[in-house]
């Protein structure tokens, strides 16, 4: 009130009319207050009667301090508001004395008798009014995503609002944190001012935009047309491309003429690409897209580039049990069958020879344009060891080599690199009965054998061990011609007769009908007469009775037939030998 006192002092006052009290009183009577001040007091009274606590009113900045701003709202005293309420994040305070601002009247007089104002609360009330109006008019609001909360995000639209995770985008968003700090537009789907509850949706807007874009996209969507799209999602089997309100599937097989292990090798989410519409189903809105179809098919020029016997270099891109696929150029692959990888036929799997990523030299074996197949060979890039074998070895040559493998049917012996010779179990011994070759040999043993056969076409090299010595059956056949008498021990007994050793390792059969005593025991020495010899079947037919009683007409006929090289009659002797041989082989 200092200014009021100063104004009064400039006018003449009738001191005689004043009534002095015992103490000084700083007060002017109604009559002594000038007209201007009366008007001011009246305005203050009127403003005080209009302004109420809990309202937003306009105030004028009358002073700016270091920390606070002093604001006059027409009340008997001014109020102070912290500067921080006037500055947004990372902004500078820019107001000046005389500026008019909206403030909230919190309390006319607090405990200290001071007017309490708030800029934040004024902004909040204004925001609620603005949001309420937007909700009623179905208008959009703009807000900044400020935090991650349970079930969604917190958005600042002037006041804090909730954005559920399901309303963030058209598809579920796994990483909501990546949206923090973004300023976006939203639609208010729930509003309750009393409870302070606001729920927003961004998905509704996206769906509206998508539907609008879908309508525009469908107008130009035709099979065979080329369109620009955005890679929206990538899976193991392909990528989904947003064509503008409608998604199309770009399958991995339609991405490149070459081989792809994953779509991510050439695509990333967010990439803008040009694609071709391969098919479109209006009923289900399913669209199939192609990327490689915008490029020339490399198989069109394969006939001009590749021919049989041509030597090439390629990269191994895939392995299977039956071979390896080699990329000759993007989109053109050839198959090296496992049998064409090496001259060594013992390779069971391609991984023993090559690995994915290897650069290999190959030879074109055949080109099938209709089925897009090229047959390749690796072994053809190296000399054929079988041609070398035919130059170095002849039938009946004796060789030495190490055993590389043993099976139940024979022994494989290394001849040259990539060439093994087989000693069949039947060619190990003339006389010894062998159940399994591993009973006599083991891998790594060095053996000597005779070359029996070289078959280059079928890549077979046959060897024999028993052929290194004389065939005891051949010697016996020369010595024991039909009619020859001899003496030998019974080696084994069968139900149809007895076997007698006529030479080391050579047996003959005495049929039961030709034994003097069918109950003769093993190791019994008996006399016999050779009735017939079948060298091919390694069979000697003997008779004890002919040796002890003399030859009768039947014996003489059998002997004569054998001497004349006629086929032995199908009598009991032949049948007995057949059964005996079968029994021997099975043992």
XYZ file of C-alpha atoms in Angstrom:
587
model
C 0.000 0.000 0.000
C 3.062 2.247 -0.188
C 2.001 3.575 -3.554
C -1.422 4.400 -2.213
C 0.073 6.471 0.613
C 2.323 8.357 -1.758
C -0.583 9.331 -3.965
C -2.550 10.661 -1.034
C 0.345 12.788 0.183
C 0.221 14.833 -3.006
C -3.258 16.172 -2.200
C -4.290 18.683 0.433
C -5.875 17.141 3.479
C -8.073 18.911 6.037
C -6.323 17.805 9.128
C -8.861 19.712 11.324
C -11.532 17.286 10.309
C -9.525 14.205 11.351
C -10.072 12.566 14.684
C -6.812 11.425 16.192
C -6.687 8.294 18.253
C -4.293 7.366 20.967
C -2.126 5.540 18.487
C -1.239 6.117 14.845
C -3.451 4.308 12.382
C -2.423 3.808 8.770
C -5.930 4.148 7.335
C -7.875 6.541 5.119
C -11.569 7.272 5.455
C -13.926 6.589 2.564
C -14.256 10.267 1.930
C -10.505 10.728 1.738
C -9.901 7.881 -0.845
C -9.528 9.340 -4.334
C -11.893 8.211 -7.085
C -9.195 6.101 -8.892
C -8.432 4.077 -5.839
C -12.073 3.522 -5.144
C -12.427 2.038 -8.582
C -9.424 -0.221 -7.948
C -10.816 -1.483 -4.691
C -14.133 -2.110 -6.352
C -12.426 -4.138 -9.146
C -10.558 -6.179 -6.576
C -13.745 -6.902 -4.705
C -15.478 -7.899 -7.920
C -12.583 -10.109 -8.993
C -12.491 -11.742 -5.605
C -16.165 -12.411 -5.846
C -15.684 -14.059 -9.293
C -12.421 -16.001 -8.770
C -12.823 -19.066 -6.674
C -10.499 -21.719 -5.412
C -10.139 -24.670 -7.789
C -10.554 -22.568 -10.913
C -8.261 -21.742 -13.836
C -7.869 -17.978 -14.268
C -5.630 -15.662 -16.235
C -2.796 -13.920 -14.434
C -0.122 -11.415 -15.367
C 3.578 -11.888 -14.667
C 4.709 -8.951 -12.530
C 8.129 -10.226 -11.464
C 10.579 -12.984 -12.445
C 12.886 -14.208 -9.698
C 15.714 -16.733 -9.798
C 13.508 -19.709 -8.956
C 9.920 -18.419 -9.040
C 7.575 -16.344 -11.166
C 5.334 -13.795 -9.389
C 1.814 -13.632 -10.868
C -1.003 -11.192 -10.202
C -4.531 -12.573 -10.643
C -6.277 -9.449 -9.267
C -6.318 -10.811 -5.737
C -5.242 -8.708 -2.741
C -1.872 -10.464 -2.955
C 0.175 -12.031 -5.749
C 1.140 -15.660 -5.940
C 4.407 -17.376 -6.854
C 4.881 -20.401 -9.143
C 8.185 -22.273 -9.648
C 9.897 -21.589 -12.967
C 10.053 -25.334 -13.645
C 6.282 -25.409 -14.220
C 6.666 -23.084 -17.203
C 9.411 -25.044 -19.003
C 9.032 -28.325 -20.790
C 11.833 -30.901 -20.854
C 15.058 -29.572 -22.386
C 13.500 -26.109 -23.068
C 14.573 -22.655 -21.863
C 12.354 -20.307 -19.828
C 11.232 -17.595 -22.277
C 8.445 -15.655 -20.528
C 8.791 -11.984 -19.555
C 7.126 -9.523 -17.230
C 3.710 -8.544 -18.532
C 2.934 -11.899 -20.187
C -0.500 -13.321 -19.398
C -0.675 -17.006 -18.443
C -3.341 -19.452 -17.291
C -2.949 -20.561 -13.674
C -4.889 -22.701 -11.244
C -6.092 -21.123 -7.982
C -5.235 -23.748 -5.442
C -5.723 -21.851 -2.149
C -6.340 -18.155 -1.499
C -4.488 -18.320 1.782
C -2.327 -21.154 2.964
C -1.036 -21.619 6.495
C 1.215 -18.605 5.978
C -1.591 -16.522 4.500
C -0.190 -16.607 0.965
C -1.990 -17.186 -2.340
C -1.099 -20.600 -3.828
C -1.173 -20.907 -7.631
C -0.180 -23.731 -10.009
C 0.676 -23.732 -13.698
C 0.863 -27.559 -13.856
C -2.651 -27.998 -12.492
C -3.975 -25.381 -14.889
C -2.407 -27.230 -17.795
C -3.801 -30.509 -16.525
C -7.357 -29.160 -16.222
C -7.107 -27.636 -19.683
C -5.781 -30.951 -20.982
C -8.680 -32.860 -19.452
C -11.120 -30.406 -21.070
C -9.355 -30.789 -24.403
C -9.287 -34.608 -24.114
C -12.946 -34.700 -23.079
C -13.845 -32.647 -26.115
C -11.726 -34.886 -28.394
C -13.428 -37.974 -26.993
C -16.897 -36.531 -27.513
C -16.084 -35.455 -31.071
C -14.226 -38.713 -31.849
C -11.064 -36.766 -32.667
C -7.462 -37.946 -32.500
C -4.983 -36.872 -29.844
C -1.216 -36.647 -30.020
C 0.994 -37.963 -27.291
C 4.473 -39.091 -26.400
C 5.193 -42.635 -25.214
C 6.999 -42.084 -21.935
C 7.142 -45.419 -20.142
C 6.645 -49.162 -20.042
C 3.926 -50.291 -17.638
C 2.263 -53.600 -16.899
C 0.254 -54.687 -19.908
C 1.311 -51.860 -22.185
C 2.729 -48.332 -22.363
C 2.242 -44.996 -20.609
C 1.512 -42.070 -22.950
C 1.664 -38.342 -22.143
C -1.214 -36.558 -23.924
C -1.212 -33.654 -21.451
C -2.121 -36.177 -18.780
C -0.983 -39.751 -18.416
C -2.970 -42.267 -20.474
C -2.700 -46.052 -20.907
C -1.917 -47.728 -24.225
C -2.541 -51.525 -23.957
C -0.024 -53.774 -25.680
C -2.775 -55.227 -27.868
C -3.562 -51.728 -29.179
C -0.017 -50.735 -30.111
C 0.065 -52.199 -33.611
C -1.792 -54.485 -35.997
C 0.447 -57.366 -34.920
C 1.784 -58.102 -31.430
C 4.931 -56.091 -30.663
C 7.493 -58.139 -28.766
C 9.767 -55.249 -27.806
C 7.615 -52.379 -26.572
C 10.659 -50.511 -25.238
C 11.693 -49.577 -28.779
C 8.646 -47.263 -28.941
C 9.700 -45.165 -25.949
C 10.098 -41.499 -26.833
C 8.037 -41.652 -30.020
C 5.336 -39.025 -30.597
C 2.304 -40.578 -32.264
C -1.391 -40.038 -32.775
C -3.974 -42.063 -30.892
C -7.702 -42.598 -30.618
C -9.361 -42.431 -27.194
C -11.341 -45.646 -26.710
C -12.150 -45.213 -22.987
C -12.494 -41.973 -20.984
C -13.458 -41.463 -17.351
C -12.498 -38.041 -15.986
C -13.786 -38.787 -12.527
C -11.527 -41.812 -12.144
C -8.723 -40.256 -14.154
C -8.831 -43.192 -16.552
C -7.910 -42.792 -20.250
C -7.286 -45.743 -22.579
C -5.786 -45.153 -26.013
C -5.493 -47.153 -29.187
C -3.101 -46.861 -32.098
C -4.278 -50.085 -33.683
C -7.679 -48.594 -34.549
C -5.970 -45.890 -36.614
C -3.701 -48.392 -38.316
C -6.672 -50.592 -39.168
C -8.484 -47.631 -40.688
C -5.382 -46.675 -42.673
C -4.852 -50.270 -43.678
C -8.398 -50.650 -44.903
C -8.089 -47.464 -46.923
C -4.764 -48.610 -48.377
C -6.164 -52.104 -49.009
C -8.928 -50.654 -51.164
C -6.404 -48.679 -53.204
C -4.039 -51.668 -53.487
C -6.751 -54.071 -54.625
C -7.548 -51.773 -57.542
C -4.097 -52.359 -59.061
C -3.469 -55.911 -57.822
C -3.283 -58.244 -60.819
C -1.472 -61.500 -61.480
C 1.729 -60.746 -63.343
C 1.945 -57.139 -62.184
C 5.005 -55.721 -60.463
C 4.522 -53.937 -57.115
C 6.577 -52.199 -54.451
C 6.299 -53.659 -50.955
C 7.873 -53.474 -47.523
C 9.299 -56.573 -45.817
C 7.048 -56.900 -42.779
C 8.071 -60.223 -41.279
C 10.574 -62.990 -42.010
C 10.082 -66.692 -41.279
C 12.034 -69.860 -42.060
C 9.908 -70.534 -45.114
C 9.631 -67.023 -46.539
C 8.769 -63.378 -45.929
C 5.529 -61.423 -45.630
C 5.476 -58.313 -47.788
C 3.166 -55.359 -47.049
C 1.853 -54.208 -50.422
C -0.227 -51.455 -48.845
C -3.026 -52.674 -46.618
C -2.651 -56.267 -47.768
C 0.150 -58.761 -47.114
C 1.611 -61.154 -49.651
C 3.777 -64.221 -49.053
C 7.139 -64.361 -50.755
C 8.160 -68.014 -50.399
C 11.858 -68.794 -50.049
C 11.773 -70.830 -53.266
C 10.601 -67.728 -55.155
C 13.248 -65.399 -53.771
C 16.250 -66.432 -55.838
C 17.159 -68.738 -58.685
C 20.062 -69.781 -56.485
C 19.958 -71.777 -53.264
C 18.993 -69.990 -50.043
C 19.247 -71.489 -46.582
C 17.281 -68.640 -45.015
C 15.341 -65.611 -46.338
C 17.408 -63.401 -44.023
C 20.398 -63.989 -46.321
C 18.954 -61.458 -48.782
C 16.117 -59.689 -46.908
C 15.720 -57.616 -43.759
C 12.564 -56.403 -42.036
C 11.800 -52.922 -43.338
C 13.427 -53.412 -46.759
C 11.563 -51.938 -49.697
C 11.563 -54.419 -52.584
C 9.998 -54.873 -55.991
C 7.998 -58.112 -56.322
C 5.844 -59.826 -58.911
C 2.301 -61.037 -58.196
C 2.225 -64.780 -58.917
C -1.317 -65.525 -57.721
C -4.207 -63.773 -55.978
C -7.311 -65.220 -54.319
C -9.912 -62.412 -53.904
C -11.976 -64.586 -51.566
C -9.264 -65.041 -48.955
C -7.112 -62.065 -50.032
C -4.134 -64.427 -50.279
C -1.339 -63.149 -52.472
C 1.687 -65.162 -53.611
C 4.687 -63.108 -54.650
C 7.914 -63.740 -56.487
C 11.258 -61.982 -56.490
C 13.304 -64.194 -58.798
C 10.595 -63.967 -61.460
C 11.698 -60.385 -62.097
C 15.065 -61.767 -63.230
C 15.959 -63.996 -66.172
C 15.846 -67.756 -65.573
C 19.498 -68.894 -65.743
C 18.400 -72.281 -67.122
C 17.414 -70.565 -70.367
C 21.082 -70.250 -71.311
C 22.330 -73.518 -69.763
C 22.371 -75.327 -73.114
C 24.702 -72.671 -74.504
C 27.028 -72.651 -71.502
C 27.370 -76.297 -70.467
C 28.120 -79.441 -72.483
C 29.145 -83.032 -71.751
C 32.834 -83.562 -70.885
C 33.214 -79.853 -70.069
C 35.420 -79.223 -67.057
C 34.152 -76.620 -64.569
C 34.660 -75.335 -61.054
C 31.818 -74.905 -58.569
C 30.901 -74.559 -54.917
C 29.385 -77.335 -52.808
C 26.083 -75.963 -51.454
C 24.346 -79.088 -50.125
C 25.074 -82.678 -49.094
C 22.740 -85.672 -49.135
C 23.223 -89.383 -48.542
C 23.427 -89.961 -52.280
C 25.656 -87.078 -53.363
C 26.606 -83.407 -53.313
C 24.990 -80.432 -55.067
C 27.431 -77.994 -56.658
C 26.476 -74.450 -57.646
C 27.889 -73.621 -61.072
C 26.281 -70.155 -61.117
C 23.421 -68.563 -59.143
C 20.367 -70.670 -59.882
C 22.211 -73.481 -61.665
C 23.309 -76.524 -59.675
C 24.594 -79.933 -60.622
C 24.631 -83.200 -58.705
C 27.753 -85.247 -58.087
C 26.491 -88.717 -57.240
C 28.486 -90.436 -54.528
C 29.621 -93.039 -57.080
C 31.086 -90.262 -59.246
C 33.162 -88.671 -56.493
C 36.073 -91.076 -56.383
C 37.313 -94.179 -58.148
C 37.338 -95.820 -54.745
C 33.971 -97.558 -54.387
C 34.349 -97.877 -50.622
C 33.090 -94.298 -49.976
C 29.690 -94.526 -48.272
C 28.861 -90.820 -47.744
C 29.790 -87.632 -49.647
C 30.942 -85.955 -46.413
C 33.966 -88.244 -46.501
C 35.121 -86.409 -49.634
C 33.697 -82.838 -49.575
C 32.148 -80.284 -47.217
C 29.611 -77.509 -47.775
C 31.432 -74.440 -49.051
C 34.260 -76.358 -50.755
C 35.359 -75.253 -54.220
C 35.671 -78.363 -56.415
C 36.629 -79.216 -59.998
C 33.979 -81.201 -61.856
C 33.239 -82.612 -65.289
C 29.794 -82.356 -66.905
C 28.450 -85.872 -67.492
C 24.940 -85.048 -68.733
C 22.547 -82.081 -69.081
C 18.762 -82.531 -68.719
C 17.197 -79.202 -69.673
C 13.607 -80.391 -69.312
C 14.030 -81.420 -65.672
C 16.694 -78.802 -64.856
C 19.307 -81.402 -63.952
C 23.033 -81.493 -64.570
C 25.014 -84.619 -63.703
C 28.584 -83.955 -62.627
C 31.597 -86.070 -61.816
C 34.657 -85.437 -59.662
C 36.591 -88.623 -60.252
C 36.690 -87.859 -63.981
C 39.080 -84.973 -63.231
C 41.715 -87.557 -62.188
C 43.276 -90.497 -64.062
C 41.222 -93.697 -63.943
C 43.203 -96.074 -61.724
C 41.520 -99.015 -63.466
C 43.220 -98.066 -66.703
C 46.528 -98.078 -64.844
C 45.690 -101.489 -63.374
C 45.106 -103.076 -66.769
C 48.517 -101.850 -67.866
C 50.337 -103.142 -64.794
C 48.618 -106.458 -64.079
C 47.592 -109.506 -66.062
C 45.592 -112.609 -65.187
C 47.745 -115.202 -63.316
C 50.120 -112.491 -62.007
C 51.019 -112.939 -58.349
C 50.764 -109.800 -56.249
C 51.196 -108.791 -52.624
C 49.008 -106.300 -50.778
C 47.585 -105.307 -47.411
C 44.118 -106.288 -46.322
C 41.903 -103.166 -46.247
C 38.622 -104.759 -45.279
C 37.166 -108.156 -44.289
C 33.576 -109.273 -44.872
C 31.758 -112.560 -44.420
C 32.106 -113.265 -48.140
C 35.770 -112.406 -48.617
C 38.819 -110.197 -48.184
C 39.555 -106.864 -49.901
C 43.219 -106.289 -50.689
C 44.654 -102.908 -51.772
C 46.077 -103.026 -55.286
C 46.417 -99.346 -56.268
C 44.966 -96.107 -54.863
C 41.253 -96.449 -55.515
C 41.433 -100.107 -56.569
C 40.858 -103.081 -54.280
C 41.014 -106.750 -55.199
C 38.568 -109.284 -53.743
C 39.616 -112.705 -52.503
C 36.337 -114.591 -52.251
C 36.001 -116.957 -49.308
C 35.811 -119.839 -51.772
C 39.208 -118.861 -53.179
C 41.075 -118.958 -49.884
C 41.561 -122.738 -49.587
C 40.850 -125.817 -51.707
C 40.204 -128.114 -48.786
C 39.728 -126.108 -45.575
C 36.181 -125.298 -44.630
C 36.179 -121.533 -43.675
C 33.194 -120.089 -41.831
C 34.457 -116.488 -41.834
C 37.683 -115.001 -43.284
C 38.346 -113.078 -40.059
C 39.089 -116.430 -38.417
C 42.306 -116.523 -40.454
C 43.114 -112.867 -41.270
C 42.848 -109.347 -39.882
C 43.044 -105.833 -41.339
C 46.552 -104.744 -42.161
C 47.843 -108.276 -42.824
C 49.890 -108.574 -45.969
C 48.858 -111.433 -48.212
C 49.984 -112.923 -51.495
C 47.426 -113.862 -54.129
C 47.053 -114.666 -57.811
C 45.142 -112.437 -60.242
C 42.087 -114.374 -61.422
C 40.113 -111.692 -63.316
C 40.245 -107.957 -64.176
C 36.881 -106.468 -65.162
C 37.417 -102.752 -65.899
C 33.825 -102.100 -66.979
C 32.387 -103.341 -63.684
C 35.503 -102.323 -61.710
C 36.161 -105.811 -60.317
C 39.563 -107.250 -59.551
C 39.374 -110.916 -58.493
C 42.198 -112.618 -56.568
C 42.775 -116.059 -55.159
C 45.050 -117.466 -52.475
C 44.409 -121.155 -53.040
C 45.356 -120.723 -56.689
C 48.964 -120.141 -55.602
C 49.285 -123.929 -55.028
C 48.192 -127.028 -56.905
C 44.630 -128.126 -56.629
C 44.643 -131.382 -54.604
C 41.413 -132.412 -56.316
C 43.032 -131.992 -59.716
C 45.978 -134.175 -58.641
C 43.622 -136.716 -57.095
C 41.469 -136.774 -60.241
C 44.532 -137.694 -62.283
C 45.673 -140.349 -59.815
C 42.370 -141.886 -58.769
C 40.728 -142.657 -62.070
C 37.662 -144.929 -62.121
C 38.642 -148.517 -61.329
C 41.566 -147.516 -59.090
C 41.862 -149.478 -55.860
C 42.959 -147.832 -52.684
C 42.942 -147.854 -48.863
C 41.908 -144.996 -46.566
C 40.404 -144.005 -43.222
C 36.830 -143.007 -42.656
C 36.845 -139.287 -41.680
C 33.130 -138.771 -41.004
C 29.853 -140.621 -41.080
C 26.584 -139.446 -42.645
C 23.202 -141.146 -42.771
C 23.712 -141.841 -46.474
C 27.287 -143.133 -46.236
C 30.860 -142.615 -45.096
C 33.538 -140.194 -46.281
C 37.007 -141.680 -46.799
C 40.223 -139.645 -47.158
C 41.856 -140.815 -50.406
C 44.547 -138.043 -50.428
C 45.468 -135.175 -48.082
C 42.442 -132.867 -48.027
C 40.526 -134.975 -50.568
C 37.549 -137.151 -49.639
C 35.470 -139.709 -51.481
C 32.011 -140.981 -50.564
C 31.141 -144.625 -49.951
C 27.352 -144.835 -50.147
C 25.606 -146.905 -47.494
C 24.704 -149.483 -50.130
C 28.422 -149.910 -50.922
C 29.582 -150.385 -47.327
C 30.180 -153.870 -45.963
C 29.126 -152.684 -42.525
C 26.856 -149.571 -42.361
C 27.855 -149.154 -38.692
C 31.571 -148.717 -39.450
C 33.159 -146.134 -37.120
C 35.267 -143.046 -37.863
C 39.028 -143.738 -38.279
C 38.312 -147.267 -39.520
C 40.582 -148.066 -42.446
C 38.843 -149.721 -45.397
C 39.634 -150.844 -48.939
C 37.759 -149.172 -51.780
C 37.460 -148.988 -55.541
C 36.932 -145.672 -57.364
C 33.690 -145.930 -59.304
C 33.497 -142.377 -60.787
C 35.206 -138.980 -60.695
C 33.520 -135.591 -61.288
C 36.285 -132.974 -61.096
C 33.954 -130.075 -61.750
C 31.882 -131.109 -58.731
C 35.017 -132.277 -56.845
C 33.333 -135.593 -56.274
C 34.742 -139.137 -55.951
C 32.349 -142.100 -55.713
C 33.831 -145.138 -53.924
C 32.739 -148.724 -53.169
C 33.958 -150.983 -50.357
C 31.971 -153.964 -51.578
C 33.621 -153.803 -55.020
C 37.025 -153.967 -53.301
C 36.156 -156.919 -51.045
C 33.773 -158.903 -53.253
C 34.981 -157.937 -56.701
C 33.414 -155.809 -59.400
C 29.991 -156.752 -60.634
C 28.219 -155.601 -63.759
C 26.760 -152.504 -62.055
C 30.193 -151.410 -60.811
C 31.787 -152.010 -64.179
C 29.129 -149.919 -65.915
C 29.689 -147.036 -63.509
C 33.451 -147.231 -63.998
C 33.140 -147.460 -67.767
C 30.758 -144.451 -67.850
C 33.245 -142.358 -65.866
C 36.136 -143.421 -68.086
C 34.139 -142.459 -71.169
C 33.484 -138.997 -69.590
C 29.801 -139.581 -69.772
C 27.412 -137.936 -67.363
C 27.167 -140.017 -64.228
C 23.798 -141.765 -63.890
C 21.341 -140.255 -61.408
C 21.741 -143.159 -59.005
C 22.147 -143.263 -55.286
C 25.824 -142.255 -55.527
C 25.056 -138.921 -57.280
C 22.241 -138.132 -54.888
C 24.411 -138.962 -51.893
C 27.205 -136.707 -53.122
C 24.766 -133.867 -53.688
C 23.480 -134.156 -50.143
C 26.974 -134.483 -48.777
C 28.158 -131.378 -50.624
C 25.163 -129.399 -49.395
C 25.858 -130.475 -45.818
C 29.542 -129.611 -46.177
C 28.800 -126.136 -47.568
C 26.333 -125.411 -44.776
C 28.919 -126.334 -42.179
